[in-house]
Short mmCIF file of C-alpha atoms in Angstrom, two decimals:
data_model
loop_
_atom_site.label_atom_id
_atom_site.label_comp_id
_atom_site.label_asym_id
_atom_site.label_seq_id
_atom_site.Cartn_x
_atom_site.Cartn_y
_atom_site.Cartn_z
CA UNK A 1 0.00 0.00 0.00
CA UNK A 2 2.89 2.44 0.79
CA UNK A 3 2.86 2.71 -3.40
CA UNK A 4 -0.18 4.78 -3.23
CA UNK A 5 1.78 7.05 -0.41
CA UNK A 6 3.79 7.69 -3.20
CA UNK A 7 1.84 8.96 -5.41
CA UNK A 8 1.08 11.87 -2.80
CA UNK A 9 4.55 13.40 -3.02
CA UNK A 10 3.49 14.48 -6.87
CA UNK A 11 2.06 17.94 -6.30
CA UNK A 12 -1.69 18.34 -7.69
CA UNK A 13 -2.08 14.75 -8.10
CA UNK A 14 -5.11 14.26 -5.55
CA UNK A 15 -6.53 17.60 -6.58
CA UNK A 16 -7.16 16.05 -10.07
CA UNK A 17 -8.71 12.58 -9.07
CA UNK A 18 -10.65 13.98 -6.55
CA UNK A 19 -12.41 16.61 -8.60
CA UNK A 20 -12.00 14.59 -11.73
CA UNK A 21 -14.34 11.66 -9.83
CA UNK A 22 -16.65 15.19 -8.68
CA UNK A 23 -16.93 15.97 -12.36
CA UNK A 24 -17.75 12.17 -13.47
CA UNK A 25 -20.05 11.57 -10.91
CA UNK A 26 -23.28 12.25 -12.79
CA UNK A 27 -22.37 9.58 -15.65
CA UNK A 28 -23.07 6.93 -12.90
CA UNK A 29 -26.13 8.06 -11.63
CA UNK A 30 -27.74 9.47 -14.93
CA UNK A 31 -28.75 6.11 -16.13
CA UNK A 32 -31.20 4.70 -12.79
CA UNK A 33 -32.35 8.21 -12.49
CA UNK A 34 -33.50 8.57 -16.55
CA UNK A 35 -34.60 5.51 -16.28
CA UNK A 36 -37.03 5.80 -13.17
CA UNK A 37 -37.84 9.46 -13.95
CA UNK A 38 -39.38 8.51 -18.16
CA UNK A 39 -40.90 5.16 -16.44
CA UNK A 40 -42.78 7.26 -13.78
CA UNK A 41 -43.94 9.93 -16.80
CA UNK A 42 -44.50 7.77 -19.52
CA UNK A 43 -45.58 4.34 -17.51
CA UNK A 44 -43.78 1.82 -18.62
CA UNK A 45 -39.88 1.24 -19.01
CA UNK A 46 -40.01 0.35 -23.01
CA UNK A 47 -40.02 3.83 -23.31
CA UNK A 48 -37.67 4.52 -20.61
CA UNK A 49 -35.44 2.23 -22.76
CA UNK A 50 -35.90 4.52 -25.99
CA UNK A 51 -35.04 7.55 -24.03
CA UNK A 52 -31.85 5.74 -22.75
CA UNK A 53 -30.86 4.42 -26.24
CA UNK A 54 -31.18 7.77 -27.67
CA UNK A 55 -28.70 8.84 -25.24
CA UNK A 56 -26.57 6.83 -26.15
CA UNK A 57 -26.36 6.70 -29.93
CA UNK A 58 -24.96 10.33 -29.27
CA UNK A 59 -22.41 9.38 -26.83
CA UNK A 60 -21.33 7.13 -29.53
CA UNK A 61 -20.63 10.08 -31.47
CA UNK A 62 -19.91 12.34 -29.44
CA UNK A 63 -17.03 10.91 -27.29
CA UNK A 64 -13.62 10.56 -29.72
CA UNK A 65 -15.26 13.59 -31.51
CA UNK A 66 -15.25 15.93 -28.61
CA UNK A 67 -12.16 13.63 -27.36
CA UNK A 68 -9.96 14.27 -30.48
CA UNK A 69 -10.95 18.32 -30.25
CA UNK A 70 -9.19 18.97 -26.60
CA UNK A 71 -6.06 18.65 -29.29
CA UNK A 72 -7.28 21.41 -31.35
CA UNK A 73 -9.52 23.86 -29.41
CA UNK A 74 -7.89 22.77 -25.69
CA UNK A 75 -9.38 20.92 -23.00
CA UNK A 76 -10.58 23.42 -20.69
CA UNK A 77 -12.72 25.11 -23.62
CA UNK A 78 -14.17 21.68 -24.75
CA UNK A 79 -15.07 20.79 -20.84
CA UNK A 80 -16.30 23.95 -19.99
CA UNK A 81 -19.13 24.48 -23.24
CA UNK A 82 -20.04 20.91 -23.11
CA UNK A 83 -20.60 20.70 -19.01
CA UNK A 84 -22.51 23.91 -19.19
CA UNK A 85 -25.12 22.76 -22.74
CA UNK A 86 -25.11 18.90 -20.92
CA UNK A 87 -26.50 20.52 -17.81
CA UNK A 88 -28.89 22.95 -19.28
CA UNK A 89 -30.70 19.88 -21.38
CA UNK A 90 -30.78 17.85 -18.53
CA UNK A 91 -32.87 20.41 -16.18
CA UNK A 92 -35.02 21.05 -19.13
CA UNK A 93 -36.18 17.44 -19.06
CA UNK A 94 -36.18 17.56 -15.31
CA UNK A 95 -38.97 20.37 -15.15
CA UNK A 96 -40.70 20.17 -18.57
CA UNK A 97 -42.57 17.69 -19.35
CA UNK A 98 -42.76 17.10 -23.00
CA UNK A 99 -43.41 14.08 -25.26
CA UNK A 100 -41.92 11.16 -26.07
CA UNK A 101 -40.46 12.15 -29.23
CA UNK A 102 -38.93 15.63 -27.83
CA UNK A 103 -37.30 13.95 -24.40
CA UNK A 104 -35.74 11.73 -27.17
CA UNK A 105 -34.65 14.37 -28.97
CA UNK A 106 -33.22 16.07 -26.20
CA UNK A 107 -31.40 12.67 -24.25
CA UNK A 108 -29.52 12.60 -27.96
CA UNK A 109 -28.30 15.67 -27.37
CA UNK A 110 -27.08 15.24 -23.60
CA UNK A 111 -25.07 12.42 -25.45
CA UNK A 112 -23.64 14.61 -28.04
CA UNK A 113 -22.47 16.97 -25.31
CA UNK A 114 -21.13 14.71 -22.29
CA UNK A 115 -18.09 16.23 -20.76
CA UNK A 116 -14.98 14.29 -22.35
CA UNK A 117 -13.61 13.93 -18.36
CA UNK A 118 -12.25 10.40 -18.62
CA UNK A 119 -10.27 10.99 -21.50
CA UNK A 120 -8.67 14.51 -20.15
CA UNK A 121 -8.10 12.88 -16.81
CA UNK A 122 -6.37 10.09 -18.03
CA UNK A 123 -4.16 11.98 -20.61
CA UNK A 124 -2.94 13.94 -17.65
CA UNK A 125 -2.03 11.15 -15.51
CA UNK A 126 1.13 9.86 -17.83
CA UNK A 127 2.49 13.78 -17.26
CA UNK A 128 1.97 13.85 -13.82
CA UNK A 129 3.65 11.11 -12.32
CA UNK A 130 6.61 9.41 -13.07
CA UNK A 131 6.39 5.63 -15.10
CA UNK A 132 6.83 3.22 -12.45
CA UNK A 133 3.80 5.30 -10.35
CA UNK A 134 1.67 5.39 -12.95
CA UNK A 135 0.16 1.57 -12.95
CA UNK A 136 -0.58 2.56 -9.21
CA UNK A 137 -2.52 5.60 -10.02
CA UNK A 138 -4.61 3.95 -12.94
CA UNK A 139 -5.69 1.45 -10.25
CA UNK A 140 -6.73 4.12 -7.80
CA UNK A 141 -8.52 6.32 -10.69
CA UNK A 142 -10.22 2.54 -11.13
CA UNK A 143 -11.33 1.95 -7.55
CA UNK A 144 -12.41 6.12 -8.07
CA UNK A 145 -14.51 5.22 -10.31
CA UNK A 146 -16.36 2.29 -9.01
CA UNK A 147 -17.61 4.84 -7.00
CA UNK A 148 -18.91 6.63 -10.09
CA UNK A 149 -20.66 3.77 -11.77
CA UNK A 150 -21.66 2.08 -8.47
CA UNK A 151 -21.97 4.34 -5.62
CA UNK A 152 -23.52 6.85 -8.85
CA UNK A 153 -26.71 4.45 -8.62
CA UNK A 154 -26.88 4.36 -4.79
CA UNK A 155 -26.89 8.34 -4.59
CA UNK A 156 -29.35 8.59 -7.13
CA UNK A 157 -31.68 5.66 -5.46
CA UNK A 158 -31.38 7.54 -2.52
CA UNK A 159 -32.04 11.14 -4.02
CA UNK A 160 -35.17 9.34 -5.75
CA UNK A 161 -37.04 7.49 -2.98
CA UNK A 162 -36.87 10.35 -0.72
CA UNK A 163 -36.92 13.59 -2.77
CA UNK A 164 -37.90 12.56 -6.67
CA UNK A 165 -37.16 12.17 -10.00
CA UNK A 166 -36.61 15.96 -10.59
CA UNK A 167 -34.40 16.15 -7.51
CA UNK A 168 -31.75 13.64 -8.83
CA UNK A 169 -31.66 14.63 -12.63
CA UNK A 170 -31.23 18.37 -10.56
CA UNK A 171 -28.46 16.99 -8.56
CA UNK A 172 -26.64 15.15 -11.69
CA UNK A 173 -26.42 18.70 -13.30
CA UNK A 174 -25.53 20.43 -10.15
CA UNK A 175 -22.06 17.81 -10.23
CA UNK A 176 -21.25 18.13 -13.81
CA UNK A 177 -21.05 21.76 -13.62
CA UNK A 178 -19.28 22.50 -10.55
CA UNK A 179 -17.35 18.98 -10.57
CA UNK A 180 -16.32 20.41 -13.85
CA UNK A 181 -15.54 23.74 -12.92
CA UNK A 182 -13.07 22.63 -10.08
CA UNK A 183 -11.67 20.12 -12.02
CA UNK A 184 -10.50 22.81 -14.83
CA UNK A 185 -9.34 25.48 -12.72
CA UNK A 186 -6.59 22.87 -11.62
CA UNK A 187 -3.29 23.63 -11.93
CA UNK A 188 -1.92 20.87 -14.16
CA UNK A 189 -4.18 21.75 -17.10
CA UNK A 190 -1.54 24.08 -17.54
CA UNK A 191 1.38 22.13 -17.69
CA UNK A 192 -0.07 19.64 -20.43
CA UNK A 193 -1.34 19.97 -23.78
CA UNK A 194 -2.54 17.86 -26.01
CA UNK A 195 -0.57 17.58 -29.36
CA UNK A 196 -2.38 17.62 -32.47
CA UNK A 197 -2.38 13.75 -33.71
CA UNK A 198 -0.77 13.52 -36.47
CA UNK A 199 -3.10 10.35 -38.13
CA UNK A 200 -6.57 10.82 -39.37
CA UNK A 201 -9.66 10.89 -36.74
CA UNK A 202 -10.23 7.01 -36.40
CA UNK A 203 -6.81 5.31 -37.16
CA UNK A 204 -6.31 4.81 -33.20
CA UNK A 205 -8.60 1.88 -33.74
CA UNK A 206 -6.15 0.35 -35.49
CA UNK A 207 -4.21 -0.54 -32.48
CA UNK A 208 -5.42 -4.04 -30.99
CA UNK A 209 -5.47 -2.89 -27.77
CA UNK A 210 -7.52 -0.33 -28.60
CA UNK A 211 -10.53 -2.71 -29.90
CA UNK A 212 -9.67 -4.72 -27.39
CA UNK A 213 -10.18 -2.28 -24.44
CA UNK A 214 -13.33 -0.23 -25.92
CA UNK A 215 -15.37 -3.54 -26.50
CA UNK A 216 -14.54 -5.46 -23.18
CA UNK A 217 -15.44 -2.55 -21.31
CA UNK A 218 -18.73 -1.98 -23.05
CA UNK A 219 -20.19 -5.52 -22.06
CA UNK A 220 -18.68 -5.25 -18.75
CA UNK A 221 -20.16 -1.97 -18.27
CA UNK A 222 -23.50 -2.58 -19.81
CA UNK A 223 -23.82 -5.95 -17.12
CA UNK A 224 -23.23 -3.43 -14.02
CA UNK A 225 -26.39 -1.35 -15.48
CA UNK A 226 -28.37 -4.23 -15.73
CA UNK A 227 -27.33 -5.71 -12.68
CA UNK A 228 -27.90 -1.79 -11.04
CA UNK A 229 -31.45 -1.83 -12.88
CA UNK A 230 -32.55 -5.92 -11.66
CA UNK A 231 -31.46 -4.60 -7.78
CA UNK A 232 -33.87 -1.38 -8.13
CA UNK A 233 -36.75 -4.03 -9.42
CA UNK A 234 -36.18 -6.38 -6.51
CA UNK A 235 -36.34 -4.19 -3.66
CA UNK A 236 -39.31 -2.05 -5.01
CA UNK A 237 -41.87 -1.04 -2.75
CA UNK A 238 -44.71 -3.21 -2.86
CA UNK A 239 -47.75 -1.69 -4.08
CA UNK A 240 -45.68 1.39 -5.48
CA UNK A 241 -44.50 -0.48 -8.65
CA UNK A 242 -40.88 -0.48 -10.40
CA UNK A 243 -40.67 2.90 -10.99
CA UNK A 244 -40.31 3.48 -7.44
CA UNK A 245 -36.65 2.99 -5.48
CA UNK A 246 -35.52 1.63 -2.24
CA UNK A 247 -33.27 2.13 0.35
CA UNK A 248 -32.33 -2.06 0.34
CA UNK A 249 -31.48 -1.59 -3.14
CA UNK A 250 -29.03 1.58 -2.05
CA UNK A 251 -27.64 -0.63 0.54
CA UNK A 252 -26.76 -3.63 -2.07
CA UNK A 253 -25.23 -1.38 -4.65
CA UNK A 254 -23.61 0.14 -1.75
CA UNK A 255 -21.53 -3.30 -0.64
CA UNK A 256 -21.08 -3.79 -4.30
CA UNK A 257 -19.04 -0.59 -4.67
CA UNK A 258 -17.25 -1.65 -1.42
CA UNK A 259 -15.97 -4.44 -3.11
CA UNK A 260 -15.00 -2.91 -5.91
CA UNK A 261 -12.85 -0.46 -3.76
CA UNK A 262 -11.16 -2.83 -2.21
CA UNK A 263 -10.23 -5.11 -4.67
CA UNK A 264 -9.26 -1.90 -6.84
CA UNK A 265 -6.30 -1.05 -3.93
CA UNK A 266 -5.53 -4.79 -3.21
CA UNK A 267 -5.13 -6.25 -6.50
CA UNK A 268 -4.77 -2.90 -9.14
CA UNK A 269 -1.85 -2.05 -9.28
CA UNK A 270 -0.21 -5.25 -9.87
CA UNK A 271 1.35 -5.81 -12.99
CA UNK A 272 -1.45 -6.37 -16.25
CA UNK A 273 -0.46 -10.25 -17.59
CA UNK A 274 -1.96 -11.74 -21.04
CA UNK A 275 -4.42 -13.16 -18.79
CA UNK A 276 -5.15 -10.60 -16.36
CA UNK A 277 -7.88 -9.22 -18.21
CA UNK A 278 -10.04 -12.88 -18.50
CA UNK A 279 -9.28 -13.55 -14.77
CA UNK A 280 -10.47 -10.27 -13.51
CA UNK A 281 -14.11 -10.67 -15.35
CA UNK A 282 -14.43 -14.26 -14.12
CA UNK A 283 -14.88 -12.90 -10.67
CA UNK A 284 -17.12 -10.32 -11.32
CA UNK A 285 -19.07 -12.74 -13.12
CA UNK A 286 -19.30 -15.69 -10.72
CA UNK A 287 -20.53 -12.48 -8.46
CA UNK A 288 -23.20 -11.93 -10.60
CA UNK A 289 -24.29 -15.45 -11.38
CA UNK A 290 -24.73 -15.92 -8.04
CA UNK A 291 -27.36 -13.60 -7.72
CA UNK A 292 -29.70 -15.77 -9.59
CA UNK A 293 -29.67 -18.25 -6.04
CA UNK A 294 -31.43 -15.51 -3.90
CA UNK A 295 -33.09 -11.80 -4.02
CA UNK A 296 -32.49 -11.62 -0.28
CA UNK A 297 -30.43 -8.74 0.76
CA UNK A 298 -28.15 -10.61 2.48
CA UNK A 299 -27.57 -13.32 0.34
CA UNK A 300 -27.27 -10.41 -2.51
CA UNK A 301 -24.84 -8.08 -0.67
CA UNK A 302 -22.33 -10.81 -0.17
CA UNK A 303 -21.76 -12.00 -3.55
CA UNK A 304 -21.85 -9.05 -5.38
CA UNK A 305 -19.21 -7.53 -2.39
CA UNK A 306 -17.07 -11.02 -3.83
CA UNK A 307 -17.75 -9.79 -7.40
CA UNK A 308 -17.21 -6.30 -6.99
CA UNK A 309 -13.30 -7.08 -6.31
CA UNK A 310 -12.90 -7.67 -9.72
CA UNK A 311 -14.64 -4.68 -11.03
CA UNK A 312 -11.86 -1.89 -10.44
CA UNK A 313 -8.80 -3.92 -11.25
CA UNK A 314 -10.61 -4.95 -14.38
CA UNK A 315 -10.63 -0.96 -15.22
CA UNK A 316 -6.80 -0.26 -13.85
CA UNK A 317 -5.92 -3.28 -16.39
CA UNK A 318 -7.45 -1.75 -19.19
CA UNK A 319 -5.84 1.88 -18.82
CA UNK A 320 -2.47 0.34 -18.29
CA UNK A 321 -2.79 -1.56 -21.55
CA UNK A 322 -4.06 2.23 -23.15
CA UNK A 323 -1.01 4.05 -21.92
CA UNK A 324 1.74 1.36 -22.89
CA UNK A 325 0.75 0.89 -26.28
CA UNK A 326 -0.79 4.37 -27.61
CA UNK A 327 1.41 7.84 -28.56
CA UNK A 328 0.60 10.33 -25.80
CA UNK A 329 -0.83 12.35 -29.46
CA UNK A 330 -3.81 9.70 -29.61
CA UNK A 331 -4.49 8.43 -25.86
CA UNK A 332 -7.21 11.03 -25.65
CA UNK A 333 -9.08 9.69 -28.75
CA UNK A 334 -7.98 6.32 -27.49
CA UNK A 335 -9.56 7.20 -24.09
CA UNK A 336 -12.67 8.97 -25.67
CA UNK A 337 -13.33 5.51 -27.90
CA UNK A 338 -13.45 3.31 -24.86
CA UNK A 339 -15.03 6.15 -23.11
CA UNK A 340 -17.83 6.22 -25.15
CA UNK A 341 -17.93 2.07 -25.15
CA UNK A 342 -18.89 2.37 -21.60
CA UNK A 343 -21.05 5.17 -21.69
CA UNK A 344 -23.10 3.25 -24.46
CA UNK A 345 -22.72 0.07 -22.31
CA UNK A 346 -24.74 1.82 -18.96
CA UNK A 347 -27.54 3.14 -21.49
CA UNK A 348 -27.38 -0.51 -23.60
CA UNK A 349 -27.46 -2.21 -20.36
CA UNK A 350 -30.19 -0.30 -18.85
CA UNK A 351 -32.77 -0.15 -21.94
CA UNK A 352 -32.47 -3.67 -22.17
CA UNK A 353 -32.40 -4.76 -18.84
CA UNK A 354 -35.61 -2.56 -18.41
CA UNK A 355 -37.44 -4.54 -21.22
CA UNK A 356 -36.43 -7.67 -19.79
CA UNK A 357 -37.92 -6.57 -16.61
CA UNK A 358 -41.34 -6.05 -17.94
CA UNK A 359 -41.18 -9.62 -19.36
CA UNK A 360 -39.52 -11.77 -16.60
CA UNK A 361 -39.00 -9.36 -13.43
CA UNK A 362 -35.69 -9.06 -11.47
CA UNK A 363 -34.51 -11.98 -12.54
CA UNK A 364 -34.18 -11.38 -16.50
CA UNK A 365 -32.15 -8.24 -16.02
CA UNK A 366 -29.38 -10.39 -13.93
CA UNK A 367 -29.37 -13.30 -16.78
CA UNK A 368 -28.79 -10.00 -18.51
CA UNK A 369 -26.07 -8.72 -16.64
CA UNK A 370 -24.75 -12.28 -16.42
CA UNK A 371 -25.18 -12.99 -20.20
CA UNK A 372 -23.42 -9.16 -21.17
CA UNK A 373 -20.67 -10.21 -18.63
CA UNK A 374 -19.91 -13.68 -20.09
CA UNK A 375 -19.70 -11.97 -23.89
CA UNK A 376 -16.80 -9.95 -22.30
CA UNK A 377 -14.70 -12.62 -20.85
CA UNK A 378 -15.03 -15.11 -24.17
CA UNK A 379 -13.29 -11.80 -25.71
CA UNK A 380 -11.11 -11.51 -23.40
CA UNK A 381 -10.08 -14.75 -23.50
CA UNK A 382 -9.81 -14.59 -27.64
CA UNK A 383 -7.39 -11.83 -27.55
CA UNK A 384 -4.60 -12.68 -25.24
CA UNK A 385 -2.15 -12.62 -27.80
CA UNK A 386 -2.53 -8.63 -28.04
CA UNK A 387 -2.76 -7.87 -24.24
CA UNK A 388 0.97 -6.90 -23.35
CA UNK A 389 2.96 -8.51 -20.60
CA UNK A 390 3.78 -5.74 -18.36
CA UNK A 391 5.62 -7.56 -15.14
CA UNK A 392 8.55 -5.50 -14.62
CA UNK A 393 8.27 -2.96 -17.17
CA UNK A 394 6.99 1.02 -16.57
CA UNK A 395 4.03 2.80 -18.23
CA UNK A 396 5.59 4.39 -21.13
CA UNK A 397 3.93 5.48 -24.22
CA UNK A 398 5.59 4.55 -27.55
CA UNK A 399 7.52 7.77 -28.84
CA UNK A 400 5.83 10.01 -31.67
CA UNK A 401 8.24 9.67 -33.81
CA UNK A 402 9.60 6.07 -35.51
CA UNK A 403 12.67 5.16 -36.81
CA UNK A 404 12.71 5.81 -40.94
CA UNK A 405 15.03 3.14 -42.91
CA UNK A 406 16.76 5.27 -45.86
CA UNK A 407 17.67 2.46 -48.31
CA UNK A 408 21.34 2.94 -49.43
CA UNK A 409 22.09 3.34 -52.93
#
């Protein structure tokens, strides 16, 4: 543990992944709170799902867009326009209420215009710390952000149940824009700057690792949506219907993110092997499966806390792949294309998670989750031959510059 000590003596470095996890926050509580606020005004969660799916077909654009333009334009002015717009659309849909085809309308455009955080953050990181800390600090930016995608849910269960739909879309906003503002105004925005990439928009997905990393994490991403969405389902109030939350339901997702953080600091930062990325779903999964044995809290609450250890060094393994094999020129597109896989995955996971809901209850979404989860590890497990063997070596991006052979005449 004293490695994470370490990374304290690097001035600025907690500032940024504190108020970088501030300014991501929202992303992991806008899904159950869309979700339950379109199923309470529209009735049903079909079109909850549409809503979602909406969202998401412009985060698909959106992220290496916005992504590749922090080269051009800078990443404060790309943060700061898209926080303020994303924030604006979601209190519209918080306080109007409009139909079916406008919300749509509008959830495509909070896609277009989510914040690019996750690939600024971790484009800073590599400048920020020396090599041999930087495997340490992808783990604890992955255990951060369990709390995002995990905790997210349990804030906005919470913020639903007691206060309402309105109040938690309100809240999301309320963290995107001032998350966002204290994560710009720190200090080591201006000591880095994104080069322009030299390659066309797109050719970072020639890189292997690059595939590899933006599809994995969309299944594995999409299950913890579906698994967020069956938990809600199973612990709603009876006689209120499934649009309504509980506090049980906080409480599970709650040990689930526990897990997560511990396994993140435990196993993280240790050294990403060919197979690293296979083992590390197999225990979220066998997490997950287990659910299917019991809805009781308890029984619940224990095996996702046993699956949840796998969750954040399954992230740390990913990023640590990103920054060994990508010019510093193209991580943020690289970031912004597995960015954008996850980001898709919570809104894939959720839509269909909520239609297998209305067909089978609780127990369809976790086949769901269990089903999305299983998808990842069989390509994980196909694609071991690209995953690099990092024991003993430092996180170093390849230079931007390669050696030219002049043939001799």
């Amino acid at each position: 543990m004293g490695i994470y000590k370490d990374l304290g003596r690097n001035p600025g470095v907690f500032r940024v992944l504190v108020s970088q996890l501030v300014a991501r926050f929202p992303f992991g509580m806008l899904s159950i709170v869309m979700l339950l606020h379109m199923q309470h005004a529209f009735g049903d969660y079909t079109s909850a799902g549409i809503v979602l799916a909406a969202q998401s077909v412009g985060q698909a654009i959106s992220g290496p867009l916005t992504s590749r333009l922090m080269g051009r334009l800078g990443m404060r002015r790309v943060l700061s326009v898209t926080s303020i717009i994303c924030a604006a659309l979601l209190t519209t849909i918080a306080f109007v209420h409009l139909p079916l085809l406008i919300v749509t309308s509008l959830s495509f455009l909070i896609g277009i215009t989510t914040p690019p955080v996750t690939p600024a953050v971790r484009t800073l990181y590599p400048r920020i710390v020396p090599g041999n800390q930087i495997s340490a600090l992808f783990s604890l930016d992955a255990a951060a952000q369990e709390i995002i995608w995990v905790v997210g849910p349990v804030v906005a269960v919470f913020v639903a149940s007691q206060f309402g739909t309105v109040a938690g879309l309100c809240v999301a906003a309320a963290f995107m824009v001032l998350g966002g503002a204290w994560f710009i105004s720190s200090p080591a925005f201006d000591k880095v700057r994104i080069p322009k990439a030299r390659s066309r928009f797109g050719a970072v997905l020639r890189r292997p690792t690059v595939v590899i990393a933006t599809t994995v994490t969309f299944f594995f991403v999409a299950s913890f949506a579906a698994i967020e969405v069956a938990i809600v389902r199973a612990f709603a109030p009876a006689g209120e219907g499934a649009g309504h939350a509980s506090l049980e339901s906080g409480i599970v997702l709650a040990v689930f993110a526990s897990g997560s953080l511990v396994g993140g600091l435990l196993m993280g930062h240790r050294a990403v092997r060919p197979w690293s990325l296979l083992l590390r779903v197999l225990v979220v999964l066998a997490g997950t499966l287990a659910c299917l044995v019991s809805l009781n809290i308890w029984w619940l609450a224990t095996v996702l806390f046993i699956g949840g250890m796998g969750t954040a060094p399954t992230f740390a393994a990913v990023s640590s792949m990103i920054g060994v094999t990508v010019k510093f020129s193209e991580t943020a597109e690289a970031f912004g294309w597995i960015g954008t896989g996850q980001l898709v995955g919570v809104a894939t996971g959720s839509a269909i998670a909520g239609i297998a809901i209305d067909a089978s209850g609780a127990e369809g979404a976790i086949l769901v989750s269990g089903g999305l989860l299983t998808i990842a590890a069989i390509i994980a497990a196909a694609t071991t031959r690209w995953i690099p063997d990092l024991k003993g070596k430092d996180i170093e991006p390849p230079p931007e510059t390669s050696t030219l052979t002049i043939p001799l005449p």
